[in-house]
PDB file of C-alpha atoms in Angstrom:
ATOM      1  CA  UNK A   6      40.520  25.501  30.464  1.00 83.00           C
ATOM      2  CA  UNK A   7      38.723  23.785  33.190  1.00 94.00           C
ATOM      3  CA  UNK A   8      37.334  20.702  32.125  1.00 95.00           C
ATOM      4  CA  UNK A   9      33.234  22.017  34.021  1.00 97.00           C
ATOM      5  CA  UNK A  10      33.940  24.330  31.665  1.00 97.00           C
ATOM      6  CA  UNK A  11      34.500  22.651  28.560  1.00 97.00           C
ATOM      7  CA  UNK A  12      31.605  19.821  29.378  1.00 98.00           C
ATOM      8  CA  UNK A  13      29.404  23.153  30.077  1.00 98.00           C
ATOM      9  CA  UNK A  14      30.127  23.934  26.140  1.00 98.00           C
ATOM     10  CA  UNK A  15      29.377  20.744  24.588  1.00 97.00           C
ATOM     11  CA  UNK A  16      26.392  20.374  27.005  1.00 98.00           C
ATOM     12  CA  UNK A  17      25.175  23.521  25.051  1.00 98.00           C
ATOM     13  CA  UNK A  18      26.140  21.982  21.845  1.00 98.00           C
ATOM     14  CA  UNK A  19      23.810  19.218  22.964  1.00 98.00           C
ATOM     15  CA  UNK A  20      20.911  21.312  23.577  1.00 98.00           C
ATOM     16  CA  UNK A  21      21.219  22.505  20.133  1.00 97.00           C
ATOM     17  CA  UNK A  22      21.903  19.800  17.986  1.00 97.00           C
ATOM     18  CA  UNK A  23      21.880  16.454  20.653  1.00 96.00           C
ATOM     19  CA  UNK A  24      24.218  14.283  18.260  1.00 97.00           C
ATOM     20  CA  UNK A  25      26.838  16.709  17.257  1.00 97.00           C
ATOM     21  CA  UNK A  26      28.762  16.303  20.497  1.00 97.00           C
ATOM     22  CA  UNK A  27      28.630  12.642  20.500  1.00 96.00           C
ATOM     23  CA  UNK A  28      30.169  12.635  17.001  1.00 97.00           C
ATOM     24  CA  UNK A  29      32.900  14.875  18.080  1.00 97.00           C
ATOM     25  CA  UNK A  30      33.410  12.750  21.204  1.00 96.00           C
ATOM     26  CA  UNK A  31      33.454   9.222  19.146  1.00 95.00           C
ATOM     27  CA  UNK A  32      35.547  10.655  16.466  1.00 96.00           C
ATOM     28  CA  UNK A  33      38.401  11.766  18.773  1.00 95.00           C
ATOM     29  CA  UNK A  34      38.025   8.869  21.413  1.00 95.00           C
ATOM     30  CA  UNK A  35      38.421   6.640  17.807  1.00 93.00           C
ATOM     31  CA  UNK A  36      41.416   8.125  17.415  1.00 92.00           C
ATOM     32  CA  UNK A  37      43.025   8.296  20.855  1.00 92.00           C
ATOM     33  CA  UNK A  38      42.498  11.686  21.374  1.00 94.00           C
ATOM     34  CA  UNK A  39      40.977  11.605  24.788  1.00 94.00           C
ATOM     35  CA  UNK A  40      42.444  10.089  27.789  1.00 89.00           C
ATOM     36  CA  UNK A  41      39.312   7.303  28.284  1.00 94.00           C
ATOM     37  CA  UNK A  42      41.806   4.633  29.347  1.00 93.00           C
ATOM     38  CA  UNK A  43      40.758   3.076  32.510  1.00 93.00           C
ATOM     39  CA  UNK A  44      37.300   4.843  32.775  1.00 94.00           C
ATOM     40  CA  UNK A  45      33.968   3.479  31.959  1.00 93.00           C
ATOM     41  CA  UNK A  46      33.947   4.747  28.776  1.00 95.00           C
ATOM     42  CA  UNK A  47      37.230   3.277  27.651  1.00 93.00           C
ATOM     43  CA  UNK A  48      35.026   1.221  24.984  1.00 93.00           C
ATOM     44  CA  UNK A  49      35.400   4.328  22.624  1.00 92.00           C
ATOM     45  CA  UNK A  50      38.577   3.587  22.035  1.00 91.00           C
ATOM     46  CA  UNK A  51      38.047   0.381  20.792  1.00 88.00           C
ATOM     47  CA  UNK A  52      36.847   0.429  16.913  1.00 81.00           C
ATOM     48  CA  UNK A  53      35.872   3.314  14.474  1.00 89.00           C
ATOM     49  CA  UNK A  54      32.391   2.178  14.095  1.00 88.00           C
ATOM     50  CA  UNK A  55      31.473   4.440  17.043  1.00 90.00           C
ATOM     51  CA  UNK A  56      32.479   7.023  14.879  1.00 93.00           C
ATOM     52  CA  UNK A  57      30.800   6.055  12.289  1.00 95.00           C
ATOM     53  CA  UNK A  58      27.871   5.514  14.136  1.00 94.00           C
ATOM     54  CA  UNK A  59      28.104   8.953  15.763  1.00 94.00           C
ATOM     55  CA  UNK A  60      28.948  10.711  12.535  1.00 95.00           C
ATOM     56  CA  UNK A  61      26.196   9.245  10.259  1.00 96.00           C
ATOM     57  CA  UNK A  62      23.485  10.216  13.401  1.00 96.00           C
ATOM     58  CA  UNK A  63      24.897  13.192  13.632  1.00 97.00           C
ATOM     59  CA  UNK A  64      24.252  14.428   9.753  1.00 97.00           C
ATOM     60  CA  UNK A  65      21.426  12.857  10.095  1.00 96.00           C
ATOM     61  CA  UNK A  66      19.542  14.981  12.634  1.00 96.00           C
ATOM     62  CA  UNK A  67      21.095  17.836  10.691  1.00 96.00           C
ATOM     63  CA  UNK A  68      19.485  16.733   7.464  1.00 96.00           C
ATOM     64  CA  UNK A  69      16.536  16.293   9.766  1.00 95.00           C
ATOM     65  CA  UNK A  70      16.424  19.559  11.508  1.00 92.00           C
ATOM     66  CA  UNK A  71      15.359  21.271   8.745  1.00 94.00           C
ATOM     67  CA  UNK A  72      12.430  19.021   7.842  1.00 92.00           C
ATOM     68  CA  UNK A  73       9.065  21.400   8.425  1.00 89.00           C
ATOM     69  CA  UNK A  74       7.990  17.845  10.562  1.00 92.00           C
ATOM     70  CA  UNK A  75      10.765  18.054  13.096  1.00 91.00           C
ATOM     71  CA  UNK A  76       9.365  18.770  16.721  1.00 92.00           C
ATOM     72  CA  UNK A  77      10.126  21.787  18.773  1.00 92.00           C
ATOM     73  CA  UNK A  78      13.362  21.168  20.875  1.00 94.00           C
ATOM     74  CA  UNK A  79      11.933  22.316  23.710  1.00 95.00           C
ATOM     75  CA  UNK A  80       8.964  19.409  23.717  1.00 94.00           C
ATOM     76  CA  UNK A  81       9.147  16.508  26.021  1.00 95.00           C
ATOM     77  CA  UNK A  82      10.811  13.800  24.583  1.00 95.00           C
ATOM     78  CA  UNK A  83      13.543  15.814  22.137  1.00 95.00           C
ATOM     79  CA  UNK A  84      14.444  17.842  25.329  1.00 97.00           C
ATOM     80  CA  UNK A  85      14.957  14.429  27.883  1.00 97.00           C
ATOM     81  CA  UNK A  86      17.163  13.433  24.724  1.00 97.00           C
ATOM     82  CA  UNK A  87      18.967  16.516  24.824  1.00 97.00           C
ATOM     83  CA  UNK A  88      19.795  16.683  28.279  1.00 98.00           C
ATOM     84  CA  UNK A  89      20.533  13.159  28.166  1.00 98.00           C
ATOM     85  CA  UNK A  90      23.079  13.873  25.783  1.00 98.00           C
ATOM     86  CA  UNK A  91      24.660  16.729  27.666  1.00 98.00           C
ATOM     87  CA  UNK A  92      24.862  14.435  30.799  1.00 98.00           C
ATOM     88  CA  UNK A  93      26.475  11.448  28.991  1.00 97.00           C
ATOM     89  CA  UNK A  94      29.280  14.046  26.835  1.00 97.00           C
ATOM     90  CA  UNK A  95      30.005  15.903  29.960  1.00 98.00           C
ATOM     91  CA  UNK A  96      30.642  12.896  31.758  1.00 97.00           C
ATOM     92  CA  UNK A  97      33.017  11.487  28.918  1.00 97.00           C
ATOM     93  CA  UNK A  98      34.637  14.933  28.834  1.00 95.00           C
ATOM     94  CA  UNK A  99      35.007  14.980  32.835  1.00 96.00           C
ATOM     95  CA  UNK A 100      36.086  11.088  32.615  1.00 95.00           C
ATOM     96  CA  UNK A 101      39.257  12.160  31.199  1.00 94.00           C
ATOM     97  CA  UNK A 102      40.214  14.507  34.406  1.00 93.00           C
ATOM     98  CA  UNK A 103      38.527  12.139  37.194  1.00 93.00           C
ATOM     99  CA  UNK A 104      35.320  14.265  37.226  1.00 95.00           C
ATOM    100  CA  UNK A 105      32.655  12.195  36.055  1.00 97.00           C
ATOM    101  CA  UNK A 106      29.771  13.782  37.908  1.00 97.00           C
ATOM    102  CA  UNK A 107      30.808  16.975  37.572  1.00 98.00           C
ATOM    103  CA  UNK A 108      31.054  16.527  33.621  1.00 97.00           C
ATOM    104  CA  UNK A 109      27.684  15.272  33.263  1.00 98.00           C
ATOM    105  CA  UNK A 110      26.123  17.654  35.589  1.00 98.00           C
ATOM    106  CA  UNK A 111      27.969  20.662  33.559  1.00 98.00           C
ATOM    107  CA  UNK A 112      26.667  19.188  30.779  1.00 98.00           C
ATOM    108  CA  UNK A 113      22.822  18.836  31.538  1.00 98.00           C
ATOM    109  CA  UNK A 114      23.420  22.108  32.936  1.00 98.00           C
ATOM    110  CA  UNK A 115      25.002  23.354  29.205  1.00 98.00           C
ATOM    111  CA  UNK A 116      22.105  21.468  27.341  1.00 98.00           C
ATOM    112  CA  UNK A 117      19.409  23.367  29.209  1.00 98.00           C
ATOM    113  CA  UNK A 118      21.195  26.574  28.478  1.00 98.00           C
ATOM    114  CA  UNK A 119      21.546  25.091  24.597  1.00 98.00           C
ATOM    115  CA  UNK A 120      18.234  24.066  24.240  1.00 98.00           C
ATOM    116  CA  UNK A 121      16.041  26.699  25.540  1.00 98.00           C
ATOM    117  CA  UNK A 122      18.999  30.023  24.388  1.00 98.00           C
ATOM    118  CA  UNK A 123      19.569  28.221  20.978  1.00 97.00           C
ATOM    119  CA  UNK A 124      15.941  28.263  20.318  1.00 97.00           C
ATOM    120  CA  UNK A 125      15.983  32.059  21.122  1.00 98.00           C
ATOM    121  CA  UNK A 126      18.833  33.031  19.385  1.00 97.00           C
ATOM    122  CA  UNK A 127      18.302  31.055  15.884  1.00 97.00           C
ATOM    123  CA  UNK A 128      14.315  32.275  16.139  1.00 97.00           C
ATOM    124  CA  UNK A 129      15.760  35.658  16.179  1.00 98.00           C
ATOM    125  CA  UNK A 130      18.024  35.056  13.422  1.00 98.00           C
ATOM    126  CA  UNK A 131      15.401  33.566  11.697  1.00 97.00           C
ATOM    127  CA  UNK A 132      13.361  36.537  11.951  1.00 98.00           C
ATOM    128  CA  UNK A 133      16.139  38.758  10.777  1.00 98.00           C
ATOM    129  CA  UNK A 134      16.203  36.696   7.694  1.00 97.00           C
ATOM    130  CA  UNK A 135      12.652  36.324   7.099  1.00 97.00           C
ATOM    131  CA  UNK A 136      13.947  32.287   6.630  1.00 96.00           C
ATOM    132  CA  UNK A 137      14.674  30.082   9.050  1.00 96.00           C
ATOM    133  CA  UNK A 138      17.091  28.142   6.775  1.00 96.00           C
ATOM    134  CA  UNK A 139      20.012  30.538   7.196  1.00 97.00           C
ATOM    135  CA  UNK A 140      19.704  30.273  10.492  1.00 97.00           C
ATOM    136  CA  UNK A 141      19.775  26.440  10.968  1.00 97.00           C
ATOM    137  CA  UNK A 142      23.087  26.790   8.453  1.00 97.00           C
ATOM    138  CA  UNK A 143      24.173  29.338  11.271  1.00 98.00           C
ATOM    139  CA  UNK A 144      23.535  27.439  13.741  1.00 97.00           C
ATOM    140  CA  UNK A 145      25.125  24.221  12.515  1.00 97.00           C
ATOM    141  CA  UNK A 146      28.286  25.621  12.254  1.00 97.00           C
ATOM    142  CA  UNK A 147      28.564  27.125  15.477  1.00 98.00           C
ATOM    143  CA  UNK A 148      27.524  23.635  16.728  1.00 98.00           C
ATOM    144  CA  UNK A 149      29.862  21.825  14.959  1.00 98.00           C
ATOM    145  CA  UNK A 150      32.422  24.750  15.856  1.00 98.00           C
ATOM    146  CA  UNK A 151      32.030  24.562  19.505  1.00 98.00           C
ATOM    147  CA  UNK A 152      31.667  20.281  19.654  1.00 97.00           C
ATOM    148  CA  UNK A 153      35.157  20.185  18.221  1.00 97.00           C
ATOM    149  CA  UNK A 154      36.864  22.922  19.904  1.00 97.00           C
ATOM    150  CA  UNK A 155      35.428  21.613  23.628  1.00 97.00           C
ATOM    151  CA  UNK A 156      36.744  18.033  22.537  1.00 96.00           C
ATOM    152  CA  UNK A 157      40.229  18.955  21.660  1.00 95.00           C
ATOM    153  CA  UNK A 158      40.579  21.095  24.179  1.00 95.00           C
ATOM    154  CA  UNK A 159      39.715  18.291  26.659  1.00 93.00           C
ATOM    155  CA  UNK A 160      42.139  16.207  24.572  1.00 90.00           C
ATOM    156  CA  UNK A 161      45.102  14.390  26.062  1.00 67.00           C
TER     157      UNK A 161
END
C-alpha cells in the first residue's frame, strides 16, 4: 500500500483520537519495526520510554474523552493539536520510504478528514444510541484498529 496512503489513515486516526497514532508509532519504532534508521526520527528507536510515554498519553486522552469537560475536537487549540499530530505521524510513516513531506502533508490532510468526519459519524452513532458512550467505545476501537494496521503496514 502506498505509504500517502497509509500516513492519510493514521492522519485520520489523529483527528480522532490525536495520541493513538503516536502510541502505535513509538511502540513499533521501540521495537524496530519501522525502518527510522538514518532519518530524523531515528531517536525512536532508541529506548522504550517513548513507548511508554506514548502509551500512557494515549489511554489517557481515552480515559479523558469521555469526561462531560472535554472540549469539542473541532475547537481551536484541540484541532492545531490534532493536525499537528497527523503532520508529525505522517512524516514518521513517510520517513521510512524517503517521503517526509509527503507523509506529513497526508497526514494533516487525514487529521482534517478525522477530526471534522469522526465528529459526524460518532454524533450519529451517538444519536442512534441515545448515549454517546457506545459510541466513544466504537470509536476507540476503530482508532486503535486503524493506528496499528497503518503502522505495520508501513513496517519494515
Amino acid at each position: 500500500m502506498p505509504i500517502a496512503v497509509l500516513a492519510l489513515l493514521l492522519g485520520i486516526a489523529a483527528g480522532c483520537r490525536s495520541m493513538m497514532p503516536v502510541a502505535a508509532i513509538a511502540i513499533a519504532a521501540s521495537r524496530g519495526m519501522l525502518a527510522l534508521t538514518g532519518t530524523p526520527f531515528e531517536f525512536l528507536e532508541h529506548g522504550w520510554w517513548w513507548a511508554a510515554l506514548g502509551g500512557a498519553f494515549a489511554i489517557g486522552e481515552l480515559i479523558g474523552d469521555k469526561l462531560p469537560v472535554a472540549p469539542s475536537r473541532k475547537a481551536l487549540v484541540p484541532l492545531a493539536g490534532r493536525l499537528g499530530s497527523g503532520a508529525v505521524c505522517g512524516a514518521i510513516l513517510g520517513a521510512t520510504h524517503g517521503a517526509v513531506v509527503i507523509g506529513a502533508l497526508a497526514g494533516v490532510a487525514g487529521a482534517v478528514i478525522g477530526t471534522f468526519g469522526g465528529y459526524e459519524v460518532r454524533r450519529r452513532l451517538a444519536a442512534a444510541f441515545r448515549r454517546d458512550l457506545p459510541a466513544a467505545l466504537i470509536e476507540d476501537g476503530a482508532i486503535i484498529a486503524i493506528s496499528v494496521a497503518a503502522v505495520c503496514l508501513a513496517a519494515r
